[in-house]
Short mmCIF file of C-alpha atoms and ligand atoms in Angstrom, two decimals:
data_model
loop_
_atom_site.label_atom_id
_atom_site.label_comp_id
_atom_site.label_asym_id
_atom_site.label_seq_id
_atom_site.Cartn_x
_atom_site.Cartn_y
_atom_site.Cartn_z
CA MET A 1 -7.52 7.55 3.19
CA PHE A 2 -7.79 4.48 0.96
CA HIS A 3 -8.40 0.90 2.10
CA SER A 4 -6.91 -2.25 0.57
CA ILE A 5 -9.50 -4.70 -0.67
CA ILE A 6 -8.67 -8.16 -1.98
CA ALA A 7 -9.32 -8.02 -5.72
CA GLY A 8 -8.19 -11.59 -6.43
CA SER A 9 -5.97 -14.46 -5.36
CA GLY A 10 -4.24 -17.34 -7.14
CA HIS A 11 -1.75 -20.12 -6.62
CA PHE A 12 0.54 -22.49 -8.43
CA VAL A 13 2.07 -25.73 -7.17
CA PRO A 14 4.50 -27.85 -9.22
CA GLU A 15 3.22 -31.07 -10.77
CA LYS A 16 5.55 -33.50 -9.02
CA VAL A 17 3.88 -35.11 -5.99
CA VAL A 18 6.21 -36.62 -3.37
CA THR A 19 4.50 -38.83 -0.79
CA ASN A 20 5.66 -39.80 2.69
CA GLU A 21 6.26 -43.31 1.32
CA ASP A 22 8.60 -41.85 -1.33
CA LEU A 23 10.66 -40.18 1.44
CA ALA A 24 10.65 -43.34 3.57
CA LYS A 25 12.53 -45.08 0.75
CA LEU A 26 15.36 -42.53 1.08
CA MET A 27 15.71 -42.13 4.87
CA ASP A 28 14.68 -43.65 8.15
CA THR A 29 11.17 -42.25 8.48
CA SER A 30 7.62 -43.46 7.90
CA ASP A 31 4.23 -42.28 6.72
CA GLU A 32 2.99 -42.93 10.24
CA TRP A 33 5.64 -40.69 11.91
CA ILE A 34 5.23 -37.84 9.45
CA THR A 35 1.42 -37.94 9.54
CA GLU A 36 1.25 -38.11 13.32
CA ARG A 37 3.86 -35.41 14.03
CA THR A 38 3.16 -32.98 11.19
CA GLY A 39 -0.11 -33.88 9.42
CA ILE A 40 1.69 -33.94 6.05
CA LYS A 41 0.79 -36.75 3.59
CA GLU A 42 2.39 -35.40 0.42
CA ARG A 43 4.10 -32.30 -0.98
CA ARG A 44 5.13 -30.83 -4.35
CA TYR A 45 8.69 -30.48 -5.71
CA PHE A 46 9.67 -28.21 -8.57
CA ASP A 47 10.94 -29.41 -11.95
CA PRO A 48 14.40 -27.86 -12.53
CA GLU A 49 13.76 -28.05 -16.29
CA LYS A 50 10.79 -25.71 -16.18
CA ASP A 51 9.96 -24.21 -12.79
CA THR A 52 11.59 -21.13 -11.23
CA VAL A 53 10.49 -19.13 -8.20
CA ALA A 54 9.56 -16.24 -10.50
CA ASN A 55 7.71 -18.26 -13.13
CA MET A 56 5.74 -20.17 -10.48
CA ALA A 57 4.83 -16.75 -9.03
CA ALA A 58 3.84 -15.58 -12.52
CA ARG A 59 1.45 -18.52 -12.92
CA ALA A 60 -0.10 -17.77 -9.49
CA SER A 61 -0.33 -14.08 -10.47
CA LYS A 62 -2.12 -14.86 -13.74
CA MET A 63 -4.76 -16.81 -11.82
CA ALA A 64 -5.18 -13.89 -9.39
CA LEU A 65 -5.44 -11.38 -12.27
CA GLU A 66 -8.03 -13.53 -14.01
CA ARG A 67 -10.13 -13.86 -10.87
CA ALA A 68 -9.84 -10.09 -10.31
CA GLY A 69 -10.84 -9.40 -13.93
CA MET A 70 -7.67 -7.34 -14.33
CA LYS A 71 -4.82 -7.07 -16.83
CA ALA A 72 -1.19 -7.31 -15.75
CA ASP A 73 -0.51 -3.73 -16.84
CA GLU A 74 -2.93 -2.44 -14.21
CA ILE A 75 -0.49 -3.56 -11.48
CA ASP A 76 1.58 -0.64 -10.20
CA PHE A 77 3.70 -2.30 -7.49
CA ILE A 78 5.00 -5.82 -6.76
CA VAL A 79 5.87 -7.01 -3.25
CA PHE A 80 7.50 -10.45 -3.39
CA ALA A 81 8.04 -12.51 -0.25
CA THR A 82 10.59 -15.32 -0.54
CA ILE A 83 13.63 -16.65 1.31
CA PHE A 84 14.67 -18.71 -1.70
CA PRO A 85 14.89 -16.30 -4.64
CA ASP A 86 16.14 -17.52 -8.02
CA TYR A 87 19.37 -15.50 -7.65
CA PHE A 88 21.30 -14.26 -4.63
CA PHE A 89 20.60 -10.89 -6.26
CA PRO A 90 18.59 -9.35 -7.82
CA GLY A 91 15.46 -10.55 -6.03
CA SER A 92 12.65 -12.52 -7.64
CA GLY A 93 10.36 -9.46 -7.73
CA VAL A 94 12.09 -8.02 -10.78
CA LEU A 95 12.10 -11.44 -12.46
CA LEU A 96 8.36 -11.72 -11.92
CA GLN A 97 7.95 -8.21 -13.31
CA ARG A 98 9.80 -9.36 -16.45
CA GLU A 99 7.70 -12.55 -16.66
CA LEU A 100 4.54 -10.43 -16.57
CA GLY A 101 5.86 -8.12 -19.29
CA LEU A 102 5.79 -5.07 -17.01
CA HIS A 103 8.48 -2.44 -17.23
CA SER A 104 9.51 0.20 -14.70
CA ILE A 105 6.96 -0.42 -11.92
CA PRO A 106 8.71 -1.00 -8.56
CA ALA A 107 9.31 -4.55 -7.35
CA MET A 108 10.36 -5.16 -3.76
CA ASP A 109 11.57 -8.38 -2.15
CA ILE A 110 10.72 -9.28 1.46
CA ARG A 111 12.76 -11.92 3.34
CA ASN A 112 10.79 -12.74 6.46
CA ALA A 113 10.43 -16.47 5.95
CA CYS A 114 7.11 -17.96 7.11
CA SER A 115 5.79 -14.53 8.13
CA GLY A 116 6.96 -13.04 4.82
CA PHE A 117 3.57 -12.98 3.13
CA ILE A 118 1.89 -11.07 5.98
CA TYR A 119 4.88 -8.70 6.14
CA ALA A 120 4.42 -8.19 2.37
CA ILE A 121 0.69 -7.50 2.78
CA SER A 122 1.39 -5.00 5.54
CA VAL A 123 3.86 -3.15 3.26
CA ALA A 124 1.42 -3.15 0.33
CA ASP A 125 -1.38 -1.97 2.61
CA GLN A 126 0.63 1.04 3.84
CA TYR A 127 1.40 2.15 0.25
CA ILE A 128 -2.27 1.81 -0.67
CA LYS A 129 -3.46 3.71 2.41
CA THR A 130 -1.24 6.68 1.59
CA GLY A 131 -2.53 6.74 -1.99
CA MET A 132 0.89 5.96 -3.47
CA TYR A 133 -0.19 2.79 -5.34
CA LYS A 134 -3.59 1.48 -6.46
CA ASN A 135 -3.14 -2.17 -7.47
CA VAL A 136 -0.44 -4.11 -5.65
CA LEU A 137 0.51 -7.67 -6.53
CA VAL A 138 1.64 -9.48 -3.39
CA ILE A 139 3.47 -12.79 -3.74
CA GLY A 140 4.74 -15.62 -1.55
CA ALA A 141 6.82 -18.17 -3.49
CA GLU A 142 9.53 -20.66 -2.62
CA ILE A 143 11.62 -23.45 -4.12
CA GLN A 144 12.95 -25.28 -1.07
CA SER A 145 13.27 -28.90 -2.23
CA SER A 146 16.64 -28.12 -3.86
CA VAL A 147 18.15 -27.25 -0.47
CA LEU A 148 16.89 -30.37 1.31
CA THR A 149 19.08 -33.38 2.05
CA PHE A 150 17.46 -36.77 1.62
CA ASP A 151 19.07 -38.70 4.46
CA THR A 152 18.23 -39.65 8.03
CA ALA A 153 20.44 -36.94 9.60
CA HIS A 154 18.33 -34.20 7.99
CA ARG A 155 14.92 -35.87 8.12
CA ASN A 156 13.33 -33.43 10.59
CA MET A 157 13.48 -30.63 7.98
CA THR A 158 13.30 -32.71 4.82
CA VAL A 159 9.90 -34.21 5.54
CA ILE A 160 8.36 -30.77 6.15
CA PHE A 161 9.53 -28.27 3.53
CA ALA A 162 8.29 -28.05 -0.07
CA ASP A 163 7.67 -25.80 -3.07
CA GLY A 164 4.82 -23.57 -4.24
CA ALA A 165 3.60 -20.05 -5.00
CA GLY A 166 0.63 -17.89 -4.09
CA ALA A 167 -0.53 -14.44 -5.17
CA MET A 168 -2.98 -11.80 -3.96
CA ILE A 169 -3.94 -8.50 -5.54
CA LEU A 170 -4.66 -5.63 -3.18
CA LYS A 171 -6.70 -2.81 -4.67
CA ALA A 172 -7.26 0.70 -3.37
CA SER A 173 -10.88 1.36 -2.43
CA ASP A 174 -12.71 4.11 -0.62
CA LEU A 175 -15.09 1.57 0.93
CA THR A 176 -14.05 1.89 4.57
CA SER A 177 -16.08 -1.10 5.73
CA LYS A 178 -14.13 -3.64 3.64
CA GLY A 179 -10.60 -4.84 3.08
CA ILE A 180 -7.58 -5.09 5.33
CA LEU A 181 -8.66 -3.97 8.78
CA THR A 182 -5.33 -4.28 10.54
CA THR A 183 -1.87 -5.88 10.23
CA HIS A 184 0.65 -6.69 12.96
CA ILE A 185 4.27 -7.68 12.40
CA HIS A 186 6.89 -8.70 14.98
CA SER A 187 10.36 -10.16 15.24
CA ASP A 188 12.86 -11.32 17.86
CA GLY A 189 16.35 -11.78 16.44
CA ARG A 190 17.64 -13.41 19.63
CA TYR A 191 16.37 -16.66 18.16
CA ALA A 192 17.77 -16.22 14.63
CA GLU A 193 19.95 -19.32 14.78
CA LEU A 194 17.18 -21.70 15.90
CA LEU A 195 15.89 -21.89 12.33
CA TYR A 196 18.34 -20.68 9.71
CA LEU A 197 20.47 -21.33 6.69
CA LYS A 198 23.92 -19.98 7.45
CA ASP A 199 25.95 -20.27 4.28
CA PRO A 200 27.05 -19.07 1.83
CA GLY A 201 26.85 -15.99 4.09
CA SER A 202 28.49 -12.71 3.20
CA SER A 203 30.46 -12.18 6.42
CA ARG A 204 32.99 -14.87 5.54
CA LYS A 205 36.56 -14.40 4.38
CA VAL A 206 35.84 -16.94 1.70
CA ARG A 207 32.21 -17.28 0.74
CA LEU A 208 32.43 -20.87 -0.51
CA SER A 209 35.04 -22.86 1.39
CA LYS A 210 35.76 -26.51 2.11
CA ASP A 211 34.77 -25.79 5.74
CA ILE A 212 31.28 -24.87 4.63
CA VAL A 213 30.99 -28.12 2.73
CA ASP A 214 32.51 -30.19 5.58
CA ASN A 215 30.31 -28.55 8.25
CA GLU A 216 27.24 -28.74 6.01
CA SER A 217 26.39 -25.15 6.97
CA PHE A 218 24.93 -24.60 3.50
CA LYS A 219 22.06 -26.87 4.58
CA GLY A 220 19.34 -25.50 6.84
CA TYR A 221 19.18 -26.03 10.59
CA MET A 222 16.04 -26.14 12.71
CA ASP A 223 15.56 -26.77 16.41
CA GLY A 224 12.03 -28.04 15.80
CA ARG A 225 11.04 -28.34 19.46
CA GLU A 226 12.04 -24.76 20.33
CA VAL A 227 10.34 -23.39 17.21
CA PHE A 228 7.22 -25.33 18.12
CA LYS A 229 7.23 -24.00 21.72
CA HIS A 230 7.44 -20.36 20.61
CA ALA A 231 4.94 -20.81 17.76
CA VAL A 232 2.12 -22.02 20.00
CA VAL A 233 2.53 -18.92 22.20
CA ARG A 234 2.99 -16.31 19.45
CA PHE A 235 0.11 -17.46 17.21
CA PRO A 236 -2.69 -16.88 19.75
CA GLU A 237 -0.97 -13.71 21.00
CA VAL A 238 -0.71 -12.04 17.58
CA ILE A 239 -4.25 -13.11 16.60
CA GLN A 240 -5.61 -11.56 19.80
CA GLU A 241 -3.57 -8.41 19.12
CA ALA A 242 -5.27 -8.06 15.71
CA LEU A 243 -8.74 -8.69 17.15
CA ASP A 244 -8.20 -6.08 19.87
CA ALA A 245 -6.98 -3.52 17.32
CA ALA A 246 -10.07 -4.09 15.15
CA ASP A 247 -12.41 -4.20 18.14
CA LEU A 248 -13.48 -7.75 17.26
CA THR A 249 -13.56 -11.05 19.17
CA ILE A 250 -12.66 -14.65 18.32
CA GLU A 251 -16.36 -15.29 17.59
CA ASP A 252 -16.17 -12.75 14.74
CA ILE A 253 -13.59 -14.80 12.81
CA ASP A 254 -15.19 -16.66 9.89
CA LEU A 255 -11.96 -18.30 8.74
CA LEU A 256 -8.49 -18.48 10.26
CA ILE A 257 -5.75 -19.13 7.71
CA PRO A 258 -2.60 -19.95 9.66
CA HIS A 259 0.83 -20.54 8.14
CA GLN A 260 1.18 -24.25 7.36
CA ALA A 261 4.24 -25.40 9.32
CA ASN A 262 2.81 -28.28 11.27
CA LEU A 263 -0.81 -29.40 11.62
CA ARG A 264 -0.20 -30.01 15.33
CA ILE A 265 0.70 -26.34 15.85
CA ASN A 266 -2.46 -25.26 14.03
CA GLN A 267 -4.66 -27.70 15.95
CA PHE A 268 -3.17 -26.43 19.20
CA VAL A 269 -3.94 -22.82 18.21
CA GLN A 270 -7.47 -23.79 17.08
CA LYS A 271 -8.15 -25.45 20.43
CA ARG A 272 -6.64 -22.60 22.41
CA LEU A 273 -8.89 -20.10 20.59
CA GLY A 274 -11.92 -22.39 20.74
CA LEU A 275 -12.48 -22.32 16.97
CA ALA A 276 -14.78 -24.88 15.33
CA ASP A 277 -13.29 -27.10 12.57
CA ASP A 278 -15.02 -25.11 9.83
CA LYS A 279 -13.36 -21.87 11.04
CA ILE A 280 -9.79 -22.88 10.20
CA TYR A 281 -8.24 -23.73 6.84
CA ASN A 282 -5.38 -26.22 6.55
CA ASN A 283 -3.90 -27.81 3.43
CA ILE A 284 -0.53 -28.90 4.84
CA MET A 285 -1.57 -32.54 4.22
CA ARG A 286 -1.24 -31.92 0.47
CA TYR A 287 1.55 -29.35 0.23
CA GLY A 288 3.79 -29.51 3.31
CA ASN A 289 5.36 -26.30 4.53
CA THR A 290 5.88 -23.86 1.67
CA THR A 291 7.13 -21.01 3.93
CA ALA A 292 6.06 -17.61 2.47
CA ALA A 293 3.77 -19.33 -0.05
CA SER A 294 1.61 -21.25 2.39
CA ILE A 295 -0.87 -18.50 3.36
CA PRO A 296 -1.63 -17.24 -0.19
CA ILE A 297 -1.96 -20.84 -1.45
CA CYS A 298 -4.49 -21.51 1.34
CA PHE A 299 -6.31 -18.24 0.64
CA SER A 300 -6.59 -19.04 -3.06
CA GLU A 301 -7.75 -22.62 -2.46
CA ALA A 302 -10.24 -21.56 0.22
CA THR A 303 -11.64 -18.98 -2.23
CA GLY A 304 -11.98 -21.66 -4.94
CA GLU A 305 -13.78 -23.95 -2.51
CA GLY A 306 -16.29 -21.24 -1.57
CA ARG A 307 -14.96 -21.00 1.99
CA ILE A 308 -14.45 -17.22 1.71
CA ASN A 309 -17.60 -15.15 1.17
CA GLU A 310 -18.71 -11.54 1.03
CA ASN A 311 -18.39 -9.78 4.42
CA ASP A 312 -16.49 -12.69 6.03
CA ILE A 313 -13.79 -11.80 8.54
CA ILE A 314 -10.61 -13.64 7.55
CA CYS A 315 -7.67 -13.84 9.91
CA LEU A 316 -4.15 -14.58 8.61
CA ALA A 317 -1.43 -15.55 11.09
CA ALA A 318 2.15 -16.77 10.84
CA PHE A 319 5.24 -17.67 12.84
CA GLY A 320 8.69 -18.67 11.66
CA SER A 321 12.39 -18.06 11.24
CA GLY A 322 13.77 -14.90 12.78
CA PHE A 323 11.82 -15.48 14.90
CA THR A 324 9.12 -13.45 13.14
CA TRP A 325 5.38 -13.56 13.63
CA ALA A 326 2.49 -11.63 12.16
CA SER A 327 -1.27 -11.36 11.70
CA ALA A 328 -3.80 -9.60 9.51
CA LEU A 329 -7.58 -9.23 9.62
CA ILE A 330 -9.54 -8.77 6.43
CA ARG A 331 -13.24 -8.08 5.87
CA MET A 332 -14.16 -9.49 2.46
O1 UT7 B 1 7.73 -22.96 9.11
C1 UT7 B 1 8.76 -22.59 9.96
C2 UT7 B 1 8.47 -22.91 11.36
N1 UT7 B 1 8.74 -24.29 11.62
C3 UT7 B 1 8.01 -24.95 12.49
O2 UT7 B 1 7.05 -24.39 13.01
C4 UT7 B 1 8.42 -26.36 12.83
C5 UT7 B 1 8.09 -26.64 14.27
N2 UT7 B 1 8.55 -27.96 14.74
C6 UT7 B 1 8.03 -29.10 14.28
O3 UT7 B 1 7.18 -29.09 13.42
C7 UT7 B 1 8.50 -30.38 14.93
O4 UT7 B 1 9.46 -30.06 15.92
C8 UT7 B 1 9.11 -31.42 13.95
C9 UT7 B 1 7.99 -32.05 13.14
C10 UT7 B 1 10.14 -30.75 13.06
C11 UT7 B 1 9.76 -32.53 14.73
O5 UT7 B 1 8.84 -33.15 15.58
P1 UT7 B 1 9.20 -33.37 17.12
O6 UT7 B 1 8.09 -34.13 17.70
O7 UT7 B 1 9.53 -32.03 17.73
O8 UT7 B 1 10.49 -34.29 17.03
P2 UT7 B 1 11.96 -34.03 17.56
O9 UT7 B 1 12.72 -33.17 16.61
O10 UT7 B 1 11.95 -33.63 19.00
O11 UT7 B 1 12.51 -35.49 17.48
C12 UT7 B 1 11.89 -36.60 18.19
C13 UT7 B 1 12.44 -37.88 17.64
C14 UT7 B 1 13.96 -37.87 17.51
O12 UT7 B 1 14.43 -39.18 17.78
P3 UT7 B 1 15.03 -39.56 19.24
O13 UT7 B 1 16.19 -38.62 19.42
O14 UT7 B 1 13.91 -39.29 20.21
O15 UT7 B 1 15.39 -40.98 19.06
C15 UT7 B 1 14.20 -37.55 16.07
O16 UT7 B 1 15.43 -38.05 15.60
O17 UT7 B 1 11.95 -38.08 16.30
C16 UT7 B 1 13.04 -38.26 15.40
N3 UT7 B 1 12.69 -37.71 14.11
C17 UT7 B 1 12.14 -38.44 13.14
N4 UT7 B 1 11.80 -39.74 13.09
C18 UT7 B 1 11.24 -40.18 11.95
C19 UT7 B 1 12.84 -36.43 13.68
N5 UT7 B 1 12.38 -36.33 12.42
C20 UT7 B 1 11.95 -37.57 12.07
C21 UT7 B 1 11.37 -38.09 10.90
N6 UT7 B 1 11.03 -39.39 10.88
N7 UT7 B 1 11.14 -37.33 9.82
#
């Protein structure tokens, strides 16, 4: 049986920086409120003239390929996690395939929101283990700023969400001591409507109606407090599940890379697990919440900063819409 090792990672964030002060000019909020409640100081928004979900993913992929010392045509499978694809259909996976000049390899889209990247890794890992594919490009990429509303009524979501892309290349290896040790994915659809974007949904008589516009159901909805309450329970739970499966303990973790939804959630999890400050990686201050892109952006940045070294045990963990939650343990 093969193992999936991490051959390379990369990321791309759009140029446009939007600070808390910029948002405070458009709605009743403040740098102080946003910093205290979320940890975010600034975020990136795409440029509609040049950025797409697929081309941001392509730029992240090129960085990952370069770091892996690989050519695009060595990739034999793309798994693309996004909840905001460029088109309603087809998914952004095929658009990325086109951007990379690849033809006929499979491209699959995953729609599991903030847990999407770990879901995508778990899918890629299964295909590698069975020997079906050798070099899998796994993506998390989102353009969310175009769905945000810049007024006080929508401020709870608007100050959090942002744009970006991250990539990771998983490579088949027969080194059993390295690579993805275990992945764990969960969901509980009873809570689907606590964080969702309802319209334009398919189960409507008329997909785009005046009602949808009047009710603003084409804008997202989030019950932030409820999401928060579940997140702080599921994060430690799913991390422990992964450690148990790999026969490891919290002390074995060299770096925890949690989804970047709210710094307060991550600090709570860090405290609960008793992790020192240098054992957790956060960059939400600079990028906000980029949903499926947050974990691969962190992984790529942490790699660039020398925070991920040979033999390190890296733990990835996420919680978000669905609800869905997930974890993965990797030995580098
Ligand atoms: O990635 C997907 C998963 N998502 C998450 O994990 C998000 C989890 N939840 C959160 O991060 C937090 O719930 C938020 C940051 C979204 C909100 O923080 P909170 O402390 O839970 O605030 P709240 O929604 O309970 O609102 C508290 C007060 C309200 O005012 P009143 O009713 O007490 O007068 C809100 O209207 O804060 C107000 N508020 C704001 N004030 C200034 C909400 N958003 C803002 C804002 N600026 N941006």
